[in-house]
Amino acid sequence: MKFVISAAVVFNAFAMLLPSVSAAPLELEHLESRDLPTPVSVATAKTYLAALTVRAEANADTYDRDLFPHWITISGACNTRETVLKRDGTNVVTSSSCAATSGSWYSQYDGKTWTSASDIQIDHLIPLSEAWKSGASAWTTSKRQSFANDLTRPQLIAVTGSVNQAKGDKDPAEWMPPRAAYYCTYIRAWIQVKYYWALSVDQAEYNALYKYLYAC
């Protein structure tokens, strides 16, 4: 008598001999970058710069930081600040409320590394006051909220707190990161964000952007 054993039976029998293995979950932190979104290329930045409207700043006396609601909830218990801290840090551990309890952060602005989130601030690359004076004063509060929490463009970055304080609301004609190696990235990011959000530049700002960009 002949017995015919199907491939399916052989496979199932063999599978029973193997240890049970479950698929390992993907860890989101391993998929995240360690810096702000990569700015556009130098060539694209030059095109964007040429398209920016040059005009004097306005409405400085009516600026109020509260007109740009932040930080907002991004996912679960994590708000925008906490999301950037996780994105820009290394081996970041968070509490149940998403507060960073440990990790390390390299500040691109000054080249320093910190191991306490309290030493880090999240910089709005285009300062909120700068945006207000460049056209955001005419926006709805909803649009200003989107701008202040923009994780898609290179607008938010974790940096040394004291350096962020020194920057304040200055544009590249008045302030640049202490670390010169970051100039090209900073300028390309500045131009990209201004272009995307259709914000104007004043003449001194334009001149500085042009100088740094064409030196890249």
Coordinates of C-alpha atoms in Angstrom, one line a residue:
M1 CA 0.0 0.0 0.0
K2 CA 1.3 3.4 -0.9
F3 CA 1.0 6.4 1.3
V4 CA 1.0 9.9 -0.2
I5 CA 2.0 12.7 2.2
S6 CA 1.2 16.2 1.1
A7 CA 3.6 19.1 1.4
A8 CA 1.2 20.8 3.8
V9 CA 1.3 17.9 6.2
V10 CA 5.1 17.9 6.1
F11 CA 5.3 21.6 6.7
N12 CA 2.8 21.6 9.6
A13 CA 4.7 18.7 11.3
F14 CA 8.0 20.5 10.9
A15 CA 6.5 23.7 12.2
M16 CA 5.4 22.0 15.4
L17 CA 9.0 21.1 16.2
L18 CA 10.1 24.8 16.1
P19 CA 9.9 27.1 19.1
S20 CA 7.2 29.6 19.1
V21 CA 8.5 32.9 18.0
S22 CA 6.5 36.1 17.9
A23 CA 7.3 39.1 15.7
A24 CA 9.2 41.7 17.6
P25 CA 7.4 45.1 17.7
L26 CA 8.9 47.9 15.8
E27 CA 10.4 50.5 18.0
L28 CA 9.4 54.0 16.8
E29 CA 12.4 55.6 18.4
H30 CA 14.7 53.5 16.0
L31 CA 12.8 54.9 13.1
E32 CA 13.1 58.5 14.1
S33 CA 15.9 60.9 13.0
R34 CA 18.1 62.6 15.5
D35 CA 17.7 66.1 14.2
L36 CA 15.1 68.4 12.6
P37 CA 13.7 67.4 9.2
T38 CA 16.4 67.8 6.5
P39 CA 16.1 71.2 4.8
V40 CA 15.9 71.6 1.1
S41 CA 19.0 71.6 -1.0
V42 CA 21.1 74.7 -1.6
A43 CA 19.8 74.9 -5.2
T44 CA 16.2 74.7 -4.1
A45 CA 16.9 77.2 -1.3
K46 CA 18.3 79.7 -3.9
T47 CA 15.0 79.3 -5.8
Y48 CA 13.0 79.9 -2.7
L49 CA 15.0 82.8 -1.6
A50 CA 14.5 84.6 -5.0
A51 CA 10.7 84.1 -4.5
L52 CA 10.5 85.6 -1.1
T53 CA 8.8 89.0 -0.7
V54 CA 11.1 91.7 0.7
R55 CA 9.4 94.2 2.8
A56 CA 9.9 96.0 6.2
E57 CA 8.7 94.2 9.3
A58 CA 5.4 95.4 10.7
N59 CA 3.0 95.1 13.7
A60 CA 5.8 94.5 16.2
D61 CA 3.9 96.4 19.0
T62 CA 0.9 94.0 18.8
Y63 CA 2.9 90.8 19.1
D64 CA 1.9 88.4 21.9
R65 CA 3.3 84.9 22.3
D66 CA 0.0 83.6 23.4
L67 CA -1.3 84.2 19.9
F68 CA 0.7 81.2 18.8
P69 CA -0.8 78.3 20.9
H70 CA 1.9 75.8 21.8
W71 CA 2.7 73.1 22.9
I72 CA -0.2 71.0 21.6
T73 CA -0.8 67.2 22.1
I74 CA 0.8 65.3 19.3
S75 CA 0.3 61.6 20.3
G76 CA -1.0 60.1 23.5
A77 CA 0.4 62.0 26.4
C78 CA 3.2 63.6 24.3
N79 CA 3.1 67.3 23.3
T80 CA 5.2 69.0 20.7
R81 CA 8.1 69.8 23.0
E82 CA 8.3 66.2 24.3
T83 CA 8.0 64.8 20.8
V84 CA 11.0 66.9 19.6
L85 CA 13.0 65.9 22.7
K86 CA 12.5 62.3 21.8
R87 CA 13.2 62.9 18.1
D88 CA 16.4 64.9 18.6
G89 CA 17.8 62.9 21.6
T90 CA 19.6 59.6 22.0
N91 CA 18.4 56.8 24.2
V92 CA 15.6 59.0 25.5
V93 CA 13.5 57.4 28.3
T94 CA 10.2 59.0 29.1
S95 CA 7.7 58.7 32.0
S96 CA 4.1 57.7 31.7
S97 CA 3.3 61.4 31.1
C98 CA 5.9 61.5 28.3
A99 CA 8.4 63.6 30.3
A100 CA 12.0 62.9 29.3
T101 CA 13.6 61.3 32.4
S102 CA 17.0 60.4 30.8
G103 CA 18.8 60.5 27.6
S104 CA 21.4 62.8 25.8
W105 CA 21.0 65.7 23.5
Y106 CA 23.5 67.1 21.1
S107 CA 22.9 70.8 20.4
Q108 CA 23.6 71.6 16.7
Y109 CA 23.8 75.3 17.5
D110 CA 26.9 75.1 19.7
G111 CA 28.1 71.5 19.6
K112 CA 27.5 70.7 23.2
T113 CA 25.9 67.5 24.6
W114 CA 23.5 67.5 27.5
T115 CA 22.1 64.7 29.6
S116 CA 19.3 66.6 31.3
A117 CA 16.2 67.7 29.4
S118 CA 16.1 70.8 31.7
D119 CA 19.2 72.1 29.9
I120 CA 17.5 71.9 26.5
Q121 CA 15.0 74.2 24.9
I122 CA 13.0 73.7 21.7
D123 CA 13.8 76.5 19.4
H124 CA 11.4 77.9 16.8
L125 CA 13.9 78.3 14.1
I126 CA 11.8 81.2 12.7
P127 CA 11.0 82.9 16.0
L128 CA 7.3 83.5 16.7
S129 CA 7.8 87.2 17.0
E130 CA 9.7 87.2 13.7
A131 CA 6.8 85.3 12.0
W132 CA 4.3 87.8 13.5
K133 CA 6.2 90.8 12.0
S134 CA 6.6 88.9 8.7
G135 CA 3.0 88.2 8.0
A136 CA 1.6 85.9 10.7
S137 CA -0.2 88.8 12.3
A138 CA -2.8 88.4 9.5
W139 CA -3.3 84.7 10.1
T140 CA -6.0 83.0 12.1
T141 CA -5.1 81.6 15.5
S142 CA -5.5 78.1 14.1
K143 CA -2.9 78.8 11.4
R144 CA -0.5 80.3 14.0
Q145 CA -0.9 77.2 16.1
S146 CA 0.0 75.0 13.1
F147 CA 3.1 77.1 12.5
A148 CA 4.2 77.0 16.2
N149 CA 3.9 73.2 16.3
D150 CA 5.2 72.4 12.8
L151 CA 7.0 69.1 12.9
T152 CA 7.0 68.6 9.2
R153 CA 9.2 71.5 8.1
P154 CA 12.6 72.2 9.7
Q155 CA 11.1 74.6 12.2
L156 CA 11.6 73.0 15.6
I157 CA 14.9 71.8 17.1
A158 CA 16.3 70.9 20.5
V159 CA 19.2 73.1 21.4
T160 CA 21.2 74.4 24.4
G161 CA 18.8 76.5 26.5
S162 CA 21.2 79.4 27.0
V163 CA 22.0 79.6 23.3
N164 CA 18.3 79.7 22.5
Q165 CA 17.9 82.5 24.9
A166 CA 20.7 84.5 23.3
K167 CA 19.1 84.1 19.9
G168 CA 15.7 85.4 21.1
D169 CA 13.7 86.7 18.1
K170 CA 16.7 87.7 16.0
D171 CA 17.0 86.9 12.3
P172 CA 20.2 85.8 10.5
A173 CA 21.2 89.5 10.0
E174 CA 21.4 89.8 13.8
W175 CA 22.3 86.3 15.0
M176 CA 23.7 83.0 13.7
P177 CA 24.5 79.8 15.7
P178 CA 27.9 79.8 17.4
R179 CA 28.8 76.6 15.5
A180 CA 29.8 77.8 12.0
A181 CA 29.5 74.2 10.6
Y182 CA 25.8 74.5 11.0
Y183 CA 25.4 77.7 9.1
C184 CA 24.3 76.1 5.8
T185 CA 21.8 73.9 7.4
Y186 CA 20.4 76.8 9.4
I187 CA 20.1 79.1 6.5
R188 CA 18.5 76.5 4.2
A189 CA 16.0 75.7 7.0
W190 CA 15.2 79.4 7.6
I191 CA 14.5 80.0 3.9
Q192 CA 12.4 76.8 3.5
V193 CA 10.2 77.7 6.4
K194 CA 9.7 81.3 5.3
Y195 CA 8.9 80.1 1.8
Y196 CA 6.4 77.4 2.9
W197 CA 4.5 79.7 5.2
A198 CA 4.7 82.7 2.7
L199 CA 6.4 85.0 5.2
S200 CA 8.3 88.0 4.1
V201 CA 11.9 89.0 4.8
D202 CA 13.3 92.5 5.5
Q203 CA 16.2 93.8 3.4
A204 CA 18.9 93.2 6.0
E205 CA 17.6 89.7 6.5
Y206 CA 17.5 89.0 2.8
N207 CA 21.1 90.2 2.4
A208 CA 22.3 87.9 5.2
L209 CA 20.4 84.9 3.8
Y210 CA 21.9 85.6 0.4
K211 CA 25.5 85.9 1.8
Y212 CA 25.4 82.7 3.9
L213 CA 23.5 80.7 1.3
Y214 CA 25.9 81.5 -1.6
A215 CA 28.8 80.6 0.6
C216 CA 27.5 77.1 1.1

